[in-house]
CSV table of C-alpha atoms in Angstrom, one decimal:
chain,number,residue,atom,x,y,z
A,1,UNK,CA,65.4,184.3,36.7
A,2,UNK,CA,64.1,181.0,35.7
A,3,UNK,CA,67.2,179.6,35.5
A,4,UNK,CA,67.6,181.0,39.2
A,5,UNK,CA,64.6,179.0,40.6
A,6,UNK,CA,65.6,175.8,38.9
A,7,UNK,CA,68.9,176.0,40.5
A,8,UNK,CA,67.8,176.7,44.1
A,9,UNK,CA,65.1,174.1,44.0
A,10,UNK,CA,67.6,171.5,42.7
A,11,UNK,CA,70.5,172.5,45.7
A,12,UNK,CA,67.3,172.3,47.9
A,13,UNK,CA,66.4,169.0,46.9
A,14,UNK,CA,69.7,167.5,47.1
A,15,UNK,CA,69.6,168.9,50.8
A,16,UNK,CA,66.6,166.7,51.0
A,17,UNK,CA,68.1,163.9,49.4
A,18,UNK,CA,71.5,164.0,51.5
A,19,UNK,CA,69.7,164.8,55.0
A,20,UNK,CA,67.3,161.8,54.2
A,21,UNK,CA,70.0,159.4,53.1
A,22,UNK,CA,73.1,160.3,54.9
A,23,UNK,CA,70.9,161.7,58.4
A,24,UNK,CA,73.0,165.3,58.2
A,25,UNK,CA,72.0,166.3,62.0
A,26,UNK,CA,73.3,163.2,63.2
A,27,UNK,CA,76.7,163.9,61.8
A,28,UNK,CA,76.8,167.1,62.5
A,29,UNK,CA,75.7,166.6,65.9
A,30,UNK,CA,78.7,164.2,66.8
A,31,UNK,CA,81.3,166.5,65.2
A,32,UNK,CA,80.0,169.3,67.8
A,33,UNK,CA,80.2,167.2,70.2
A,34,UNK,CA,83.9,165.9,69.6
A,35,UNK,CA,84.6,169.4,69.1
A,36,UNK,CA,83.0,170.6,72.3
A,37,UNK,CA,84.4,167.8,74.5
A,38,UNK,CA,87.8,168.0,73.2
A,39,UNK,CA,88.4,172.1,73.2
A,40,UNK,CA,85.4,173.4,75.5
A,41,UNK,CA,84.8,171.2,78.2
A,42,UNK,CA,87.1,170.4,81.2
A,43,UNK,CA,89.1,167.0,81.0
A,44,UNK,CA,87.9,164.4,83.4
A,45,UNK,CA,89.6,162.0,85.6
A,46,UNK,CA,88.6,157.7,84.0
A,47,UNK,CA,86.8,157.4,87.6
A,48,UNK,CA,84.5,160.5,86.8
A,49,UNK,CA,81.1,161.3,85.7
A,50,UNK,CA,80.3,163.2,82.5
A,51,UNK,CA,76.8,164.6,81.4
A,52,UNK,CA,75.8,165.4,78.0
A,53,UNK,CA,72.2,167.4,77.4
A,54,UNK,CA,69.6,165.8,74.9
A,55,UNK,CA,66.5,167.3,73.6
A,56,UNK,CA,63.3,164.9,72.4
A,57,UNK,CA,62.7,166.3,69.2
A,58,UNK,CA,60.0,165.0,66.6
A,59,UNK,CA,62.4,162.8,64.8
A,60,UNK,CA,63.0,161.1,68.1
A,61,UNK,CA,59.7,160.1,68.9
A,62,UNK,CA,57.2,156.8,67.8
A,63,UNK,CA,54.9,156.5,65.5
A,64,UNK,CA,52.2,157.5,67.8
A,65,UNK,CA,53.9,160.8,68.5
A,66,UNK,CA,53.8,160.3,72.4
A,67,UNK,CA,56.9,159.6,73.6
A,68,UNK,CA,60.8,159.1,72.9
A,69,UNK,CA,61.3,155.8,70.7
A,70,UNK,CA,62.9,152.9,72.4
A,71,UNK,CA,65.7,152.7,70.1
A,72,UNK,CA,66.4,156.4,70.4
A,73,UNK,CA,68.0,155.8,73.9
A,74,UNK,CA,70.3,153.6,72.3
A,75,UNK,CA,71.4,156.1,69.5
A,76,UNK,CA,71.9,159.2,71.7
A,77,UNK,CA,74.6,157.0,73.7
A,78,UNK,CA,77.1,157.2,71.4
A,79,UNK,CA,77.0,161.0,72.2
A,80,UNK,CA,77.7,160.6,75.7
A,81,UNK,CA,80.2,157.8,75.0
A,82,UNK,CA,82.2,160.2,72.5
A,83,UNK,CA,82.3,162.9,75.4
A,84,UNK,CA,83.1,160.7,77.8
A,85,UNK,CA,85.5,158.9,75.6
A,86,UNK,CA,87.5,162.5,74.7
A,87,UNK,CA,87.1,163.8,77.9
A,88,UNK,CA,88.9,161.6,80.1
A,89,UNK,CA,91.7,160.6,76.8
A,90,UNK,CA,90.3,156.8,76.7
A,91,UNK,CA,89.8,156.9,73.1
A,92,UNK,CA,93.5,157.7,72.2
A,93,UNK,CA,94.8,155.9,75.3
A,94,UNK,CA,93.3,152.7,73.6
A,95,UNK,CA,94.3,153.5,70.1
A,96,UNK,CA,98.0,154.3,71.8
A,97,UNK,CA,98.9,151.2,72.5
A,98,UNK,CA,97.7,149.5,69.5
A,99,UNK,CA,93.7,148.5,70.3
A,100,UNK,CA,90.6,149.4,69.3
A,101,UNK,CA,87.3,149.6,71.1
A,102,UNK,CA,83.6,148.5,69.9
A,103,UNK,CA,79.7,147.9,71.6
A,104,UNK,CA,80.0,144.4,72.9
A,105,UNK,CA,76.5,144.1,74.3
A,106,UNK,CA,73.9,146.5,76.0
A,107,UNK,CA,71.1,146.0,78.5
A,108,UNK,CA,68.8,149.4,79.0
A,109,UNK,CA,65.9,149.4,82.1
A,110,UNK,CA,63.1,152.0,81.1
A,111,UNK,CA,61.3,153.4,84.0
A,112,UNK,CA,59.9,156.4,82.5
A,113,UNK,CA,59.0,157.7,78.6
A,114,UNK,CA,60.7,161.3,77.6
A,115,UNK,CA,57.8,163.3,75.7
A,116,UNK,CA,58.5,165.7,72.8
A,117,UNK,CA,60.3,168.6,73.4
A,118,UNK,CA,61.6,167.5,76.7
A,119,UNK,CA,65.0,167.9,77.7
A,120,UNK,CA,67.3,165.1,79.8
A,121,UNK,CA,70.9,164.5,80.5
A,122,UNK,CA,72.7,161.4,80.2
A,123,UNK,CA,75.0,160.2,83.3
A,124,UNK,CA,78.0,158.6,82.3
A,125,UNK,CA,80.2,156.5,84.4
A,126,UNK,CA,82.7,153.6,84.2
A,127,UNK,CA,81.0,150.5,86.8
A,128,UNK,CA,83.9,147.9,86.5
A,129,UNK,CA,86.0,146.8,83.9
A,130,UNK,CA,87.9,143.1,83.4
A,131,UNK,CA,91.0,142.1,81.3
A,132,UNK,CA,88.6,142.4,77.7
A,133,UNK,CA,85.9,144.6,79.2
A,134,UNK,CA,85.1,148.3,80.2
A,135,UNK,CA,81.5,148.4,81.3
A,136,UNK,CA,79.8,151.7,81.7
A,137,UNK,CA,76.3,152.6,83.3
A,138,UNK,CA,74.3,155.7,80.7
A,139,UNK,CA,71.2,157.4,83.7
A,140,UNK,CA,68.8,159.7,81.3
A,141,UNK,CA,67.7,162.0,84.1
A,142,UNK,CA,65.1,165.0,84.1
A,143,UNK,CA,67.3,168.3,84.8
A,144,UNK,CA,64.5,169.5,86.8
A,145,UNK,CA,64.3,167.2,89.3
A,146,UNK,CA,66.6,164.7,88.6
A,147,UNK,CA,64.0,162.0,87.8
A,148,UNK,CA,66.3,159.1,86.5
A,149,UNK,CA,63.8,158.1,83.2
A,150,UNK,CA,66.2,154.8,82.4
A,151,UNK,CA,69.8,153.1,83.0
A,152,UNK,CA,71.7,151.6,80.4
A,153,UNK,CA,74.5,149.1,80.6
A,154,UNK,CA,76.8,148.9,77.8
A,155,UNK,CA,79.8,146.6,77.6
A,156,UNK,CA,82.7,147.8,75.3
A,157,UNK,CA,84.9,145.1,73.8
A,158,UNK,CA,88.4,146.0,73.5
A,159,UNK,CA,90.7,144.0,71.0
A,160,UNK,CA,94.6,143.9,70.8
A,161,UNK,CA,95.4,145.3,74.4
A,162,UNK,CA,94.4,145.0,77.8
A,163,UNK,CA,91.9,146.6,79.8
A,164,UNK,CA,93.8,146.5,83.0
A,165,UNK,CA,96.8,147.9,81.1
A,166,UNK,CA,94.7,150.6,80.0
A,167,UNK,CA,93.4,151.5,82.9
A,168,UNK,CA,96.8,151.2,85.0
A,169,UNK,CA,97.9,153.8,82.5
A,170,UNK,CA,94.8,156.1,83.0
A,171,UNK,CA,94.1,156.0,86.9
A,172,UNK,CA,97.3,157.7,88.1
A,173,UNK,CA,96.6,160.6,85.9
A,174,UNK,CA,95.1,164.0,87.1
A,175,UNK,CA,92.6,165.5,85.1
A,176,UNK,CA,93.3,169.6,84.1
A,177,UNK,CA,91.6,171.0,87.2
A,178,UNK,CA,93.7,168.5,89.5
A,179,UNK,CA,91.7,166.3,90.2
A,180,UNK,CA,92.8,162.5,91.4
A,181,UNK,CA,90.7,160.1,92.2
A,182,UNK,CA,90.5,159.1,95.7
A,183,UNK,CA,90.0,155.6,97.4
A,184,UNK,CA,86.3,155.3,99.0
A,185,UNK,CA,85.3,152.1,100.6
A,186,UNK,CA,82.5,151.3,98.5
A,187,UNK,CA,85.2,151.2,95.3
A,188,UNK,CA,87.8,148.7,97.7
A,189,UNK,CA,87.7,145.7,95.7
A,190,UNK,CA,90.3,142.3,95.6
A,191,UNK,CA,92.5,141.2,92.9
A,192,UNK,CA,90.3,140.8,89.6
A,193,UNK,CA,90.4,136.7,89.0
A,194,UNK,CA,93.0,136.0,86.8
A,195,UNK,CA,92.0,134.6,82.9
A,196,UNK,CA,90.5,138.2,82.1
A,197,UNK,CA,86.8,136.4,83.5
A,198,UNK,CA,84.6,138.8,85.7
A,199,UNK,CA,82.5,135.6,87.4
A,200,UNK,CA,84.8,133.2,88.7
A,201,UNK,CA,82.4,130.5,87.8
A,202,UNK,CA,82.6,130.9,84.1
A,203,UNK,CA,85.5,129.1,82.7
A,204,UNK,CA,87.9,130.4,80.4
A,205,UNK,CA,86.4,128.6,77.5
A,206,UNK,CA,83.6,131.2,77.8
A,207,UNK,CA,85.2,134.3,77.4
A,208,UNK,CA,83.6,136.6,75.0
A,209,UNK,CA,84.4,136.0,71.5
A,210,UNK,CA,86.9,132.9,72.5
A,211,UNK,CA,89.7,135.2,73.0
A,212,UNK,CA,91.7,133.7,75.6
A,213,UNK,CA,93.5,136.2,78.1
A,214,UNK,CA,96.5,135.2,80.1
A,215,UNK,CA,97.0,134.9,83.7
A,216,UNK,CA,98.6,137.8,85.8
A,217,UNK,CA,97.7,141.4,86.8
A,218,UNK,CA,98.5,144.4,84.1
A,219,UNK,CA,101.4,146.5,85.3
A,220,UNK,CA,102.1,150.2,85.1
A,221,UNK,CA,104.1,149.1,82.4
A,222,UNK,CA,100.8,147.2,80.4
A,223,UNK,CA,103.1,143.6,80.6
A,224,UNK,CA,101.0,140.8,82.4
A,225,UNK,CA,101.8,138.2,84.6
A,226,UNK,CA,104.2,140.2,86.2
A,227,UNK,CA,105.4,141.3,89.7
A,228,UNK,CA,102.6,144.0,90.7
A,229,UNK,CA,103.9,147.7,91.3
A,230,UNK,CA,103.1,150.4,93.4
A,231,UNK,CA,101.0,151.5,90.1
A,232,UNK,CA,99.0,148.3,89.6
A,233,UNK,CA,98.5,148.4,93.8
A,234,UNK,CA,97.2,151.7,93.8
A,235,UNK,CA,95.2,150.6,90.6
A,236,UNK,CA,93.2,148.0,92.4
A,237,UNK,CA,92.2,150.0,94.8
A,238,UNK,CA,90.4,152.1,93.0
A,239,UNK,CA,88.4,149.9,90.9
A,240,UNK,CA,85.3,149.4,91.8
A,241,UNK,CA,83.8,145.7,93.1
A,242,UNK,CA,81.9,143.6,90.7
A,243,UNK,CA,78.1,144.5,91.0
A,244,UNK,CA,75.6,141.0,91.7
A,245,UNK,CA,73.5,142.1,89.0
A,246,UNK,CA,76.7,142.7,86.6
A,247,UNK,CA,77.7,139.4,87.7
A,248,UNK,CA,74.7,137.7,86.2
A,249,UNK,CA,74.8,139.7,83.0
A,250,UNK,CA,78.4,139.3,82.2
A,251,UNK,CA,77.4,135.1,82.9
A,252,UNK,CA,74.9,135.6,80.3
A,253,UNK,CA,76.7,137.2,77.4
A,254,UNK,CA,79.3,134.4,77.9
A,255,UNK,CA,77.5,131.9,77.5
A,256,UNK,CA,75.5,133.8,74.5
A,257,UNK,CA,78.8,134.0,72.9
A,258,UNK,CA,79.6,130.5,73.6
A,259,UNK,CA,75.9,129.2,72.4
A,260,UNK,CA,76.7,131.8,69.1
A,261,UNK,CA,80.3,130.3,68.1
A,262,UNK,CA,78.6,126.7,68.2
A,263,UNK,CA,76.2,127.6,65.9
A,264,UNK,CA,73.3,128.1,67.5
């Protein structure tokens, strides 16, 4: 019996141990919700909005036990970005044709603090992307009223393939329930300037990281700088116009990235 005891209080402190060292709900938190977006919830056309729910629990919250920490805002995204991302097939769409996708940069505007045991969803939606770029806007809102608590702005980097190929190869598609994505006038947008640069007055020599792109619009196909198709037409109609204040932020990280390479 002794023996018994020893050996439950051991497996219970290495469940101490692991949960403290290796943060066990977080884990297991993400695998549910890979699992749940992938063989529960209803695909998504790239144009879409997806919600995830969140709950402010006590390992969320500040020292002074009041409200939601700051940096918890930013953690919870990478569950709405992994439902989004499996949702609408970005993920393996990306990793299909031979890139990979990380956090570039994030901006987040609090309005509002999130108390303790309150729940909120997170709002997910793709706001522009450029020929390096997918930038995506994360709303916590109050379910009950729909009281929008923050926004975040994330930009995620995409190496060894294009964003506009990407996205040529995603917009056509209809999601499970049939869904296509329809041309509204407040997405109508021109060409995207050419050099894979959102603001036209950033030069090339800016572009985040120093990866260069090169001129041309993606095809249906993914091959730039060459004739546009019916695809790549239909493409640019959806995608949305450049935001002002998008504008100014992407100018920003450019030239952070520049002021970073030199050393600074």
């Amino acid at each position: 019996m002794e023996q018994l005891c020893y050996l439950a209080l051991s497996v219970l402190l290495a469940i101490i141990v692991a949960y403290g060292l290796l943060e066990l709900h977080y884990f297991l938190r993400m695998c549910l919700c890979v699992l749940l977006a992938r063989f529960v919830k209803r695909r998504c056309h790239i144009l879409d909005t997806t919600t995830v729910n969140g709950l402010c629990l006590t390992n969320d919250v500040d020292t002074l036990l009041y409200h939601m920490n700051n940096a918890r805002y930013f953690r919870e995204l990478d569950f709405a970005r992994v439902d989004f991302y499996e949702r609408t097939n970005l993920y393996r769409t990306i990793t299909g044709m031979g890139g990979s996708v990380f956090q570039g940069a994030a901006t987040i505007r609090y309005r509002r603090f999130i108390r303790p045991f309150h729940r909120f969803n997170i709002i997910s939606r793709i706001i522009y992307w450029d020929e390096q770029s997918l930038f995506m806007e994360h709303r916590f809102v109050r379910p009950s009223d729909k009281f929008v608590h923050c926004i975040a702005i994330c930009r995620q980097r995409v190496i060894d393939v294009s964003m506009e190929a990407v996205m040529s190869e995603l917009l056509p598609r209809t999601s499970s329930n049939g869904f296509r994505a329809t041309v509204l006038p407040s997405l109508a947008a021109p060409s995207p300037p050419a050099g894979g640069i959102s603001n036209p007055a950033m030069d090339t020599s800016l572009a985040e990281n120093g990866h260069g792109t090169t001129s041309g619009v993606a095809t249906g196909t993914g091959v730039t700088g060459a004739t546009p198709t019916a695809t790549t037409a239909h493409c640019l109609k959806l995608k949305p116009s450049l935001p002002p204040e998008l504008a100014k932020w992407i100018e920003y990280n450019d030239m952070s990235s520049k002021n970073l390479r030199s050393g600074c």
